[in-house]
Amino acid sequence: MEVIIQPTPNQLTVIASEIIRDALLKKPNLVLGLATGSTPIGLYKALVKMHREENLDFSKVTTFNLDEYIGIPIEHPQSYHTFMSEHFFEYVNIPTENQHIPQNTTDNYEKFCISYEEAIVSAGGIDIQVLGIGTDGHIGFNEAGSSLSSRTRIKTLSSSTLKANAMHFDGQINAVPEMAITMGIGTIMDAKRCLLLASGDAKSGAIAKAVEGPITAMVPASILQMHPKTTFIIDEAAASKLEEIEYYKRSYANMKKLMSQNL
Ligand code: PGA
């Protein structure tokens, strides 16, 4: 597990976008797991810029989003379908048929969730999964208490998630859908690489528990300690409750030095 600490949220974006660009240059048919929320917006902007200015080609890329609300139409301004087209899909050349977002209007959710898992497998598995983290330590909509080996399924949102997401619904907590389809923690753990981005003081408690606390279903992101290739890319504020900051910074500086010598 690698922890990269940067002074500002903008630098997180630069590092995450460069990791994705390098992976895409090596593997044009990259399979990306994508996240919504405030945190990855800068990352999508940076990737769009690379597409426009460096001709970064997404034409063979396949994407799978982590989650989607149940109970609002996909055209709703706050649906994750709308989010993804407004922040990313409109501006890059990922074929529509390669874009996957959990379907929130199905008459058979169980069947849909199985088919979502099957689609990930038949695409060859997720190469890079982008993650945010909730203040309660959730990843996707896997709330505290989620099985650490769960697969794509329906979850009810915790009250802290409903409260955090109310800002996207004019501050109306009652307007936030209470349920969502989410990839499971087991689904996320199958990704070959995970990039978890977090910024701001509000995330510092969750980050400290996820990185340095015990592995527990009560902090779903803590399972990433068991993942062979996870990078936490966080700003100083989100890192502020970690105990081993000096070590993480020195490790990253050493890795950077080694990489530049090898080039
Ligand atoms: P945020 O959400 O990026 O809007 O903070 C992260 C999450 O809840 O997973």
PDB file of C-alpha atoms and ligand atoms in Angstrom:
ATOM      1  CA  MET A   1       0.000   0.000   0.000  1.00  0.00           C
ATOM      2  CA  GLU A   2       1.367   3.359  -0.987  1.00  0.00           C
ATOM      3  CA  VAL A   3       0.352   6.692   0.537  1.00  0.00           C
ATOM      4  CA  ILE A   4       1.163   9.786  -1.500  1.00  0.00           C
ATOM      5  CA  ILE A   5       0.698  13.060   0.349  1.00  0.00           C
ATOM      6  CA  GLN A   6       0.557  16.294  -1.617  1.00  0.00           C
ATOM      7  CA  PRO A   7       0.103  19.912  -0.558  1.00  0.00           C
ATOM      8  CA  THR A   8      -3.026  20.665  -2.602  1.00  0.00           C
ATOM      9  CA  PRO A   9      -6.009  18.831  -4.150  1.00  0.00           C
ATOM     10  CA  ASN A  10      -4.802  19.939  -7.575  1.00  0.00           C
ATOM     11  CA  GLN A  11      -1.622  17.909  -7.173  1.00  0.00           C
ATOM     12  CA  LEU A  12      -3.671  14.775  -6.432  1.00  0.00           C
ATOM     13  CA  THR A  13      -5.341  15.248  -9.746  1.00  0.00           C
ATOM     14  CA  VAL A  14      -2.032  15.585 -11.569  1.00  0.00           C
ATOM     15  CA  ILE A  15      -0.634  12.377 -10.054  1.00  0.00           C
ATOM     16  CA  ALA A  16      -3.807  10.335 -10.598  1.00  0.00           C
ATOM     17  CA  SER A  17      -4.227  11.540 -14.192  1.00  0.00           C
ATOM     18  CA  GLU A  18      -0.588  10.721 -14.993  1.00  0.00           C
ATOM     19  CA  ILE A  19      -0.983   7.192 -13.594  1.00  0.00           C
ATOM     20  CA  ILE A  20      -4.062   6.668 -15.790  1.00  0.00           C
ATOM     21  CA  ARG A  21      -2.404   8.230 -18.856  1.00  0.00           C
ATOM     22  CA  ASP A  22       0.695   6.024 -18.495  1.00  0.00           C
ATOM     23  CA  ALA A  23      -1.472   2.918 -18.090  1.00  0.00           C
ATOM     24  CA  LEU A  24      -3.557   3.871 -21.121  1.00  0.00           C
ATOM     25  CA  LEU A  25      -0.473   4.439 -23.269  1.00  0.00           C
ATOM     26  CA  LYS A  26       0.707   0.933 -22.346  1.00  0.00           C
ATOM     27  CA  LYS A  27      -2.722  -0.683 -22.730  1.00  0.00           C
ATOM     28  CA  PRO A  28      -5.075   1.135 -25.127  1.00  0.00           C
ATOM     29  CA  ASN A  29      -7.994  -1.129 -24.154  1.00  0.00           C
ATOM     30  CA  LEU A  30      -7.699  -0.197 -20.496  1.00  0.00           C
ATOM     31  CA  VAL A  31     -10.658  -1.072 -18.257  1.00  0.00           C
ATOM     32  CA  LEU A  32     -11.331   1.760 -15.837  1.00  0.00           C
ATOM     33  CA  GLY A  33     -13.483   1.666 -12.730  1.00  0.00           C
ATOM     34  CA  LEU A  34     -14.861   5.152 -12.162  1.00  0.00           C
ATOM     35  CA  ALA A  35     -16.209   7.106  -9.220  1.00  0.00           C
ATOM     36  CA  THR A  36     -18.480  10.113  -8.851  1.00  0.00           C
ATOM     37  CA  GLY A  37     -18.612  12.799  -6.132  1.00  0.00           C
ATOM     38  CA  SER A  38     -16.684  16.029  -5.733  1.00  0.00           C
ATOM     39  CA  THR A  39     -13.247  14.423  -5.410  1.00  0.00           C
ATOM     40  CA  PRO A  40     -12.696  12.951  -8.919  1.00  0.00           C
ATOM     41  CA  ILE A  41     -13.987  16.010 -10.817  1.00  0.00           C
ATOM     42  CA  GLY A  42     -10.466  17.460 -11.145  1.00  0.00           C
ATOM     43  CA  LEU A  43      -9.173  14.097 -12.349  1.00  0.00           C
ATOM     44  CA  TYR A  44     -11.762  13.984 -15.129  1.00  0.00           C
ATOM     45  CA  LYS A  45     -10.867  17.559 -16.122  1.00  0.00           C
ATOM     46  CA  ALA A  46      -7.188  16.612 -16.332  1.00  0.00           C
ATOM     47  CA  LEU A  47      -7.943  13.538 -18.472  1.00  0.00           C
ATOM     48  CA  VAL A  48     -10.160  15.605 -20.790  1.00  0.00           C
ATOM     49  CA  LYS A  49      -7.282  18.090 -21.159  1.00  0.00           C
ATOM     50  CA  MET A  50      -4.899  15.230 -22.036  1.00  0.00           C
ATOM     51  CA  HIS A  51      -7.419  13.993 -24.618  1.00  0.00           C
ATOM     52  CA  ARG A  52      -7.650  17.455 -26.197  1.00  0.00           C
ATOM     53  CA  GLU A  53      -4.064  18.584 -25.987  1.00  0.00           C
ATOM     54  CA  GLU A  54      -2.069  15.346 -26.164  1.00  0.00           C
ATOM     55  CA  ASN A  55      -4.529  13.289 -28.233  1.00  0.00           C
ATOM     56  CA  LEU A  56      -4.856  10.765 -25.418  1.00  0.00           C
ATOM     57  CA  ASP A  57      -7.042   8.142 -27.055  1.00  0.00           C
ATOM     58  CA  PHE A  58      -9.916   6.550 -25.136  1.00  0.00           C
ATOM     59  CA  SER A  59     -11.478   4.821 -28.144  1.00  0.00           C
ATOM     60  CA  LYS A  60     -10.719   1.317 -26.877  1.00  0.00           C
ATOM     61  CA  VAL A  61     -11.340   2.048 -23.193  1.00  0.00           C
ATOM     62  CA  THR A  62     -14.137   0.370 -21.244  1.00  0.00           C
ATOM     63  CA  THR A  63     -15.507   1.888 -18.048  1.00  0.00           C
ATOM     64  CA  PHE A  64     -17.538   0.632 -15.103  1.00  0.00           C
ATOM     65  CA  ASN A  65     -18.919   3.078 -12.581  1.00  0.00           C
ATOM     66  CA  LEU A  66     -19.040   2.139  -8.935  1.00  0.00           C
ATOM     67  CA  ASP A  67     -22.617   3.044  -8.204  1.00  0.00           C
ATOM     68  CA  GLU A  68     -25.900   4.739  -9.043  1.00  0.00           C
ATOM     69  CA  TYR A  69     -28.892   5.914  -7.017  1.00  0.00           C
ATOM     70  CA  ILE A  70     -32.135   4.003  -7.163  1.00  0.00           C
ATOM     71  CA  GLY A  71     -35.361   5.999  -7.360  1.00  0.00           C
ATOM     72  CA  ILE A  72     -34.370   8.860  -9.656  1.00  0.00           C
ATOM     73  CA  PRO A  73     -34.405   8.669 -13.459  1.00  0.00           C
ATOM     74  CA  ILE A  74     -31.072   8.547 -15.243  1.00  0.00           C
ATOM     75  CA  GLU A  75     -31.857  12.013 -16.709  1.00  0.00           C
ATOM     76  CA  HIS A  76     -32.105  13.505 -13.192  1.00  0.00           C
ATOM     77  CA  PRO A  77     -29.506  16.287 -12.730  1.00  0.00           C
ATOM     78  CA  GLN A  78     -28.025  14.436  -9.730  1.00  0.00           C
ATOM     79  CA  SER A  79     -27.967  10.939 -11.212  1.00  0.00           C
ATOM     80  CA  TYR A  80     -24.525   9.486 -11.706  1.00  0.00           C
ATOM     81  CA  HIS A  81     -25.386   8.954 -15.374  1.00  0.00           C
ATOM     82  CA  THR A  82     -25.763  12.748 -15.661  1.00  0.00           C
ATOM     83  CA  PHE A  83     -22.625  13.347 -13.590  1.00  0.00           C
ATOM     84  CA  MET A  84     -20.502  11.127 -15.811  1.00  0.00           C
ATOM     85  CA  SER A  85     -21.687  12.676 -19.046  1.00  0.00           C
ATOM     86  CA  GLU A  86     -21.299  16.232 -17.699  1.00  0.00           C
ATOM     87  CA  HIS A  87     -17.832  15.696 -16.277  1.00  0.00           C
ATOM     88  CA  PHE A  88     -16.242  13.126 -18.573  1.00  0.00           C
ATOM     89  CA  PHE A  89     -18.088  11.100 -21.196  1.00  0.00           C
ATOM     90  CA  GLU A  90     -19.206  14.156 -23.241  1.00  0.00           C
ATOM     91  CA  TYR A  91     -15.609  15.219 -23.758  1.00  0.00           C
ATOM     92  CA  VAL A  92     -13.639  12.044 -24.468  1.00  0.00           C
ATOM     93  CA  ASN A  93     -13.980   9.352 -27.132  1.00  0.00           C
ATOM     94  CA  ILE A  94     -15.066   6.359 -25.059  1.00  0.00           C
ATOM     95  CA  PRO A  95     -17.619   4.468 -27.199  1.00  0.00           C
ATOM     96  CA  THR A  96     -21.073   4.651 -25.573  1.00  0.00           C
ATOM     97  CA  GLU A  97     -21.366   0.873 -25.637  1.00  0.00           C
ATOM     98  CA  ASN A  98     -18.202   0.633 -23.523  1.00  0.00           C
ATOM     99  CA  GLN A  99     -19.568   2.913 -20.767  1.00  0.00           C
ATOM    100  CA  HIS A 100     -21.208   1.004 -17.934  1.00  0.00           C
ATOM    101  CA  ILE A 101     -23.081   2.601 -15.045  1.00  0.00           C
ATOM    102  CA  PRO A 102     -25.356   0.559 -12.785  1.00  0.00           C
ATOM    103  CA  GLN A 103     -28.865   0.652 -14.163  1.00  0.00           C
ATOM    104  CA  ASN A 104     -31.270   2.158 -11.653  1.00  0.00           C
ATOM    105  CA  THR A 105     -34.448   1.416 -13.539  1.00  0.00           C
ATOM    106  CA  THR A 106     -34.715  -2.315 -13.911  1.00  0.00           C
ATOM    107  CA  ASP A 107     -37.514  -4.665 -12.972  1.00  0.00           C
ATOM    108  CA  ASN A 108     -35.015  -7.283 -11.841  1.00  0.00           C
ATOM    109  CA  TYR A 109     -32.197  -5.825  -9.738  1.00  0.00           C
ATOM    110  CA  GLU A 110     -30.783  -9.179  -8.750  1.00  0.00           C
ATOM    111  CA  LYS A 111     -30.372 -10.207 -12.371  1.00  0.00           C
ATOM    112  CA  PHE A 112     -28.927  -6.818 -13.242  1.00  0.00           C
ATOM    113  CA  CYS A 113     -26.325  -6.982 -10.450  1.00  0.00           C
ATOM    114  CA  ILE A 114     -25.189 -10.435 -11.629  1.00  0.00           C
ATOM    115  CA  SER A 115     -24.952  -9.181 -15.210  1.00  0.00           C
ATOM    116  CA  TYR A 116     -22.862  -6.159 -14.072  1.00  0.00           C
ATOM    117  CA  GLU A 117     -20.362  -8.501 -12.435  1.00  0.00           C
ATOM    118  CA  GLU A 118     -20.327 -10.683 -15.567  1.00  0.00           C
ATOM    119  CA  ALA A 119     -19.716  -7.667 -17.802  1.00  0.00           C
ATOM    120  CA  ILE A 120     -16.671  -6.694 -15.698  1.00  0.00           C
ATOM    121  CA  VAL A 121     -15.274 -10.218 -16.007  1.00  0.00           C
ATOM    122  CA  SER A 122     -15.891 -10.407 -19.751  1.00  0.00           C
ATOM    123  CA  ALA A 123     -14.111  -7.053 -20.231  1.00  0.00           C
ATOM    124  CA  GLY A 124     -11.062  -8.715 -18.654  1.00  0.00           C
ATOM    125  CA  GLY A 125     -11.466  -7.214 -15.154  1.00  0.00           C
ATOM    126  CA  ILE A 126     -10.865  -3.671 -13.978  1.00  0.00           C
ATOM    127  CA  ASP A 127      -7.290  -2.455 -14.498  1.00  0.00           C
ATOM    128  CA  ILE A 128      -7.558   0.722 -12.420  1.00  0.00           C
ATOM    129  CA  GLN A 129     -10.360   1.496  -9.992  1.00  0.00           C
ATOM    130  CA  VAL A 130     -10.741   5.142  -8.977  1.00  0.00           C
ATOM    131  CA  LEU A 131     -12.179   5.588  -5.486  1.00  0.00           C
ATOM    132  CA  GLY A 132     -13.250   8.373  -3.178  1.00  0.00           C
ATOM    133  CA  ILE A 133     -13.941   7.787   0.488  1.00  0.00           C
ATOM    134  CA  GLY A 134     -16.880   8.817   2.654  1.00  0.00           C
ATOM    135  CA  THR A 135     -16.361  10.522   6.006  1.00  0.00           C
ATOM    136  CA  ASP A 136     -17.543   7.206   7.480  1.00  0.00           C
ATOM    137  CA  GLY A 137     -14.945   5.228   5.494  1.00  0.00           C
ATOM    138  CA  HIS A 138     -17.286   3.938   2.792  1.00  0.00           C
ATOM    139  CA  ILE A 139     -16.081   3.120  -0.730  1.00  0.00           C
ATOM    140  CA  GLY A 140     -18.694   3.146  -3.468  1.00  0.00           C
ATOM    141  CA  PHE A 141     -21.928   2.969  -1.473  1.00  0.00           C
ATOM    142  CA  ASN A 142     -20.550   0.166   0.682  1.00  0.00           C
ATOM    143  CA  GLU A 143     -21.572   1.611   4.005  1.00  0.00           C
ATOM    144  CA  ALA A 144     -20.160   0.647   7.391  1.00  0.00           C
ATOM    145  CA  GLY A 145     -21.063  -2.949   8.120  1.00  0.00           C
ATOM    146  CA  SER A 146     -20.911  -4.047   4.459  1.00  0.00           C
ATOM    147  CA  SER A 147     -19.514  -7.509   3.910  1.00  0.00           C
ATOM    148  CA  LEU A 148     -15.862  -7.199   2.997  1.00  0.00           C
ATOM    149  CA  SER A 149     -16.405  -9.764   0.239  1.00  0.00           C
ATOM    150  CA  SER A 150     -19.674  -8.322  -1.099  1.00  0.00           C
ATOM    151  CA  ARG A 151     -20.479  -8.135  -4.812  1.00  0.00           C
ATOM    152  CA  THR A 152     -22.645  -5.683  -6.781  1.00  0.00           C
ATOM    153  CA  ARG A 153     -25.957  -5.281  -4.983  1.00  0.00           C
ATOM    154  CA  ILE A 154     -28.442  -2.827  -3.507  1.00  0.00           C
ATOM    155  CA  LYS A 155     -27.531  -0.899  -0.351  1.00  0.00           C
ATOM    156  CA  THR A 156     -29.413   1.570   1.830  1.00  0.00           C
ATOM    157  CA  LEU A 157     -27.440   4.778   2.383  1.00  0.00           C
ATOM    158  CA  SER A 158     -26.296   5.582   5.913  1.00  0.00           C
ATOM    159  CA  SER A 159     -27.491   8.801   7.548  1.00  0.00           C
ATOM    160  CA  SER A 160     -23.991  10.310   7.292  1.00  0.00           C
ATOM    161  CA  THR A 161     -23.988   9.647   3.527  1.00  0.00           C
ATOM    162  CA  LEU A 162     -27.497  11.082   3.154  1.00  0.00           C
ATOM    163  CA  LYS A 163     -26.360  14.172   5.069  1.00  0.00           C
ATOM    164  CA  ALA A 164     -23.149  14.541   3.007  1.00  0.00           C
ATOM    165  CA  ASN A 165     -25.010  14.148  -0.293  1.00  0.00           C
ATOM    166  CA  ALA A 166     -27.861  16.522   0.612  1.00  0.00           C
ATOM    167  CA  MET A 167     -25.735  19.416  -0.670  1.00  0.00           C
ATOM    168  CA  HIS A 168     -26.286  18.091  -4.194  1.00  0.00           C
ATOM    169  CA  PHE A 169     -30.074  18.116  -3.604  1.00  0.00           C
ATOM    170  CA  ASP A 170     -30.471  21.775  -2.531  1.00  0.00           C
ATOM    171  CA  GLY A 171     -29.596  20.812   1.025  1.00  0.00           C
ATOM    172  CA  GLN A 172     -32.759  18.685   1.256  1.00  0.00           C
ATOM    173  CA  ILE A 173     -31.827  15.449   2.995  1.00  0.00           C
ATOM    174  CA  ASN A 174     -35.275  14.039   2.170  1.00  0.00           C
ATOM    175  CA  ALA A 175     -34.603  14.522  -1.521  1.00  0.00           C
ATOM    176  CA  VAL A 176     -31.546  12.228  -1.493  1.00  0.00           C
ATOM    177  CA  PRO A 177     -32.452   8.742  -2.717  1.00  0.00           C
ATOM    178  CA  GLU A 178     -32.120   6.330   0.175  1.00  0.00           C
ATOM    179  CA  MET A 179     -30.956   3.387  -1.878  1.00  0.00           C
ATOM    180  CA  ALA A 180     -28.326   2.691  -4.498  1.00  0.00           C
ATOM    181  CA  ILE A 181     -26.788  -0.079  -6.553  1.00  0.00           C
ATOM    182  CA  THR A 182     -23.103  -0.377  -5.770  1.00  0.00           C
ATOM    183  CA  MET A 183     -20.211  -2.580  -6.762  1.00  0.00           C
ATOM    184  CA  GLY A 184     -19.353  -4.678  -3.743  1.00  0.00           C
ATOM    185  CA  ILE A 185     -16.172  -4.519  -1.727  1.00  0.00           C
ATOM    186  CA  GLY A 186     -15.158  -7.875  -3.231  1.00  0.00           C
ATOM    187  CA  THR A 187     -15.754  -6.412  -6.700  1.00  0.00           C
ATOM    188  CA  ILE A 188     -13.499  -3.454  -5.897  1.00  0.00           C
ATOM    189  CA  MET A 189     -10.841  -5.729  -4.407  1.00  0.00           C
ATOM    190  CA  ASP A 190     -10.681  -7.665  -7.703  1.00  0.00           C
ATOM    191  CA  ALA A 191      -9.410  -4.544  -9.522  1.00  0.00           C
ATOM    192  CA  LYS A 192      -5.744  -4.866 -10.448  1.00  0.00           C
ATOM    193  CA  ARG A 193      -4.966  -1.432  -9.056  1.00  0.00           C
ATOM    194  CA  CYS A 194      -6.916   0.975  -6.837  1.00  0.00           C
ATOM    195  CA  LEU A 195      -6.375   4.725  -6.628  1.00  0.00           C
ATOM    196  CA  LEU A 196      -8.137   6.302  -3.672  1.00  0.00           C
ATOM    197  CA  LEU A 197      -8.281  10.097  -3.718  1.00  0.00           C
ATOM    198  CA  ALA A 198      -9.184  12.237  -0.728  1.00  0.00           C
ATOM    199  CA  SER A 199      -8.783  15.873   0.181  1.00  0.00           C
ATOM    200  CA  GLY A 200      -9.791  18.100   3.059  1.00  0.00           C
ATOM    201  CA  ASP A 201      -9.908  17.898   6.801  1.00  0.00           C
ATOM    202  CA  ALA A 202     -13.323  16.225   6.826  1.00  0.00           C
ATOM    203  CA  LYS A 203     -11.742  13.079   5.369  1.00  0.00           C
ATOM    204  CA  SER A 204      -8.808  12.907   7.805  1.00  0.00           C
ATOM    205  CA  GLY A 205     -10.535  10.616  10.338  1.00  0.00           C
ATOM    206  CA  ALA A 206     -11.661   8.167   7.661  1.00  0.00           C
ATOM    207  CA  ILE A 207      -8.204   8.157   6.064  1.00  0.00           C
ATOM    208  CA  ALA A 208      -6.455   7.481   9.377  1.00  0.00           C
ATOM    209  CA  LYS A 209      -8.795   4.570  10.108  1.00  0.00           C
ATOM    210  CA  ALA A 210      -8.565   3.174   6.581  1.00  0.00           C
ATOM    211  CA  VAL A 211      -4.756   3.339   6.348  1.00  0.00           C
ATOM    212  CA  GLU A 212      -3.608   2.722   9.911  1.00  0.00           C
ATOM    213  CA  GLY A 213      -6.598   1.276  11.756  1.00  0.00           C
ATOM    214  CA  PRO A 214      -7.706  -2.322  12.043  1.00  0.00           C
ATOM    215  CA  ILE A 215      -9.382  -3.967   9.047  1.00  0.00           C
ATOM    216  CA  THR A 216     -13.064  -3.911   9.822  1.00  0.00           C
ATOM    217  CA  ALA A 217     -16.398  -3.916   8.017  1.00  0.00           C
ATOM    218  CA  MET A 218     -17.164  -0.780  10.050  1.00  0.00           C
ATOM    219  CA  VAL A 219     -14.553   1.067   7.923  1.00  0.00           C
ATOM    220  CA  PRO A 220     -14.977  -0.502   4.467  1.00  0.00           C
ATOM    221  CA  ALA A 221     -11.920   1.278   2.992  1.00  0.00           C
ATOM    222  CA  SER A 222      -9.713  -0.475   5.570  1.00  0.00           C
ATOM    223  CA  ILE A 223      -9.943  -3.649   3.438  1.00  0.00           C
ATOM    224  CA  LEU A 224      -7.633  -1.906   0.960  1.00  0.00           C
ATOM    225  CA  GLN A 225      -4.810  -2.814   3.344  1.00  0.00           C
ATOM    226  CA  MET A 226      -5.267  -6.331   1.891  1.00  0.00           C
ATOM    227  CA  HIS A 227      -5.140  -5.142  -1.730  1.00  0.00           C
ATOM    228  CA  PRO A 228      -1.823  -5.866  -3.509  1.00  0.00           C
ATOM    229  CA  LYS A 229      -1.710  -2.546  -5.363  1.00  0.00           C
ATOM    230  CA  THR A 230      -3.544   0.349  -3.781  1.00  0.00           C
ATOM    231  CA  THR A 231      -2.365   3.946  -3.764  1.00  0.00           C
ATOM    232  CA  PHE A 232      -3.932   6.515  -1.450  1.00  0.00           C
ATOM    233  CA  ILE A 233      -3.404   9.931  -3.054  1.00  0.00           C
ATOM    234  CA  ILE A 234      -4.331  12.519  -0.464  1.00  0.00           C
ATOM    235  CA  ASP A 235      -3.680  16.126   0.456  1.00  0.00           C
ATOM    236  CA  GLU A 236      -2.049  17.364   3.684  1.00  0.00           C
ATOM    237  CA  ALA A 237      -5.442  18.092   5.274  1.00  0.00           C
ATOM    238  CA  ALA A 238      -6.760  14.578   4.648  1.00  0.00           C
ATOM    239  CA  ALA A 239      -3.431  13.156   5.857  1.00  0.00           C
ATOM    240  CA  SER A 240      -3.389  15.202   9.058  1.00  0.00           C
ATOM    241  CA  LYS A 241      -4.474  12.392  11.414  1.00  0.00           C
ATOM    242  CA  LEU A 242      -2.017   9.790  10.087  1.00  0.00           C
ATOM    243  CA  GLU A 243       0.788   8.751  12.416  1.00  0.00           C
ATOM    244  CA  GLU A 244       3.392   7.762   9.816  1.00  0.00           C
ATOM    245  CA  ILE A 245       3.389  10.866   7.624  1.00  0.00           C
ATOM    246  CA  GLU A 246       7.185  11.158   7.638  1.00  0.00           C
ATOM    247  CA  TYR A 247       7.528   7.540   6.468  1.00  0.00           C
ATOM    248  CA  TYR A 248       4.978   7.898   3.644  1.00  0.00           C
ATOM    249  CA  LYS A 249       6.666  11.056   2.365  1.00  0.00           C
ATOM    250  CA  ARG A 250      10.133   9.508   2.478  1.00  0.00           C
ATOM    251  CA  SER A 251       8.942   6.324   0.740  1.00  0.00           C
ATOM    252  CA  TYR A 252       7.356   8.319  -2.060  1.00  0.00           C
ATOM    253  CA  ALA A 253      10.460  10.516  -2.472  1.00  0.00           C
ATOM    254  CA  ASN A 254      12.629   7.381  -2.666  1.00  0.00           C
ATOM    255  CA  MET A 255      10.363   5.748  -5.256  1.00  0.00           C
ATOM    256  CA  LYS A 256      10.395   8.900  -7.367  1.00  0.00           C
ATOM    257  CA  LYS A 257      14.192   9.052  -7.185  1.00  0.00           C
ATOM    258  CA  LEU A 258      14.496   5.412  -8.188  1.00  0.00           C
ATOM    259  CA  MET A 259      12.103   5.822 -11.116  1.00  0.00           C
ATOM    260  CA  SER A 260      13.941   8.884 -12.440  1.00  0.00           C
ATOM    261  CA  GLN A 261      17.279   7.039 -12.260  1.00  0.00           C
ATOM    262  CA  ASN A 262      15.820   4.143 -14.234  1.00  0.00           C
ATOM    263  CA  LEU A 263      14.568   6.371 -17.031  1.00  0.00           C
TER     264      LEU A 263
HETATM  265  P1  PGA B   1     -16.918  13.113  -2.301  1.00  0.00           P
HETATM  266  O1  PGA B   1     -17.577  11.696  -2.011  1.00  0.00           O
HETATM  267  O2  PGA B   1     -15.877  12.889  -3.336  1.00  0.00           O
HETATM  268  O3  PGA B   1     -18.049  13.943  -2.810  1.00  0.00           O
HETATM  269  O4  PGA B   1     -16.353  13.614  -1.022  1.00  0.00           O
HETATM  270  C1  PGA B   1     -16.755  10.591  -1.778  1.00  0.00           C
HETATM  271  C2  PGA B   1     -17.597   9.407  -1.364  1.00  0.00           C
HETATM  272  O5  PGA B   1     -18.606   9.600  -0.666  1.00  0.00           O
HETATM  273  O6  PGA B   1     -17.242   8.275  -1.718  1.00  0.00           O
END
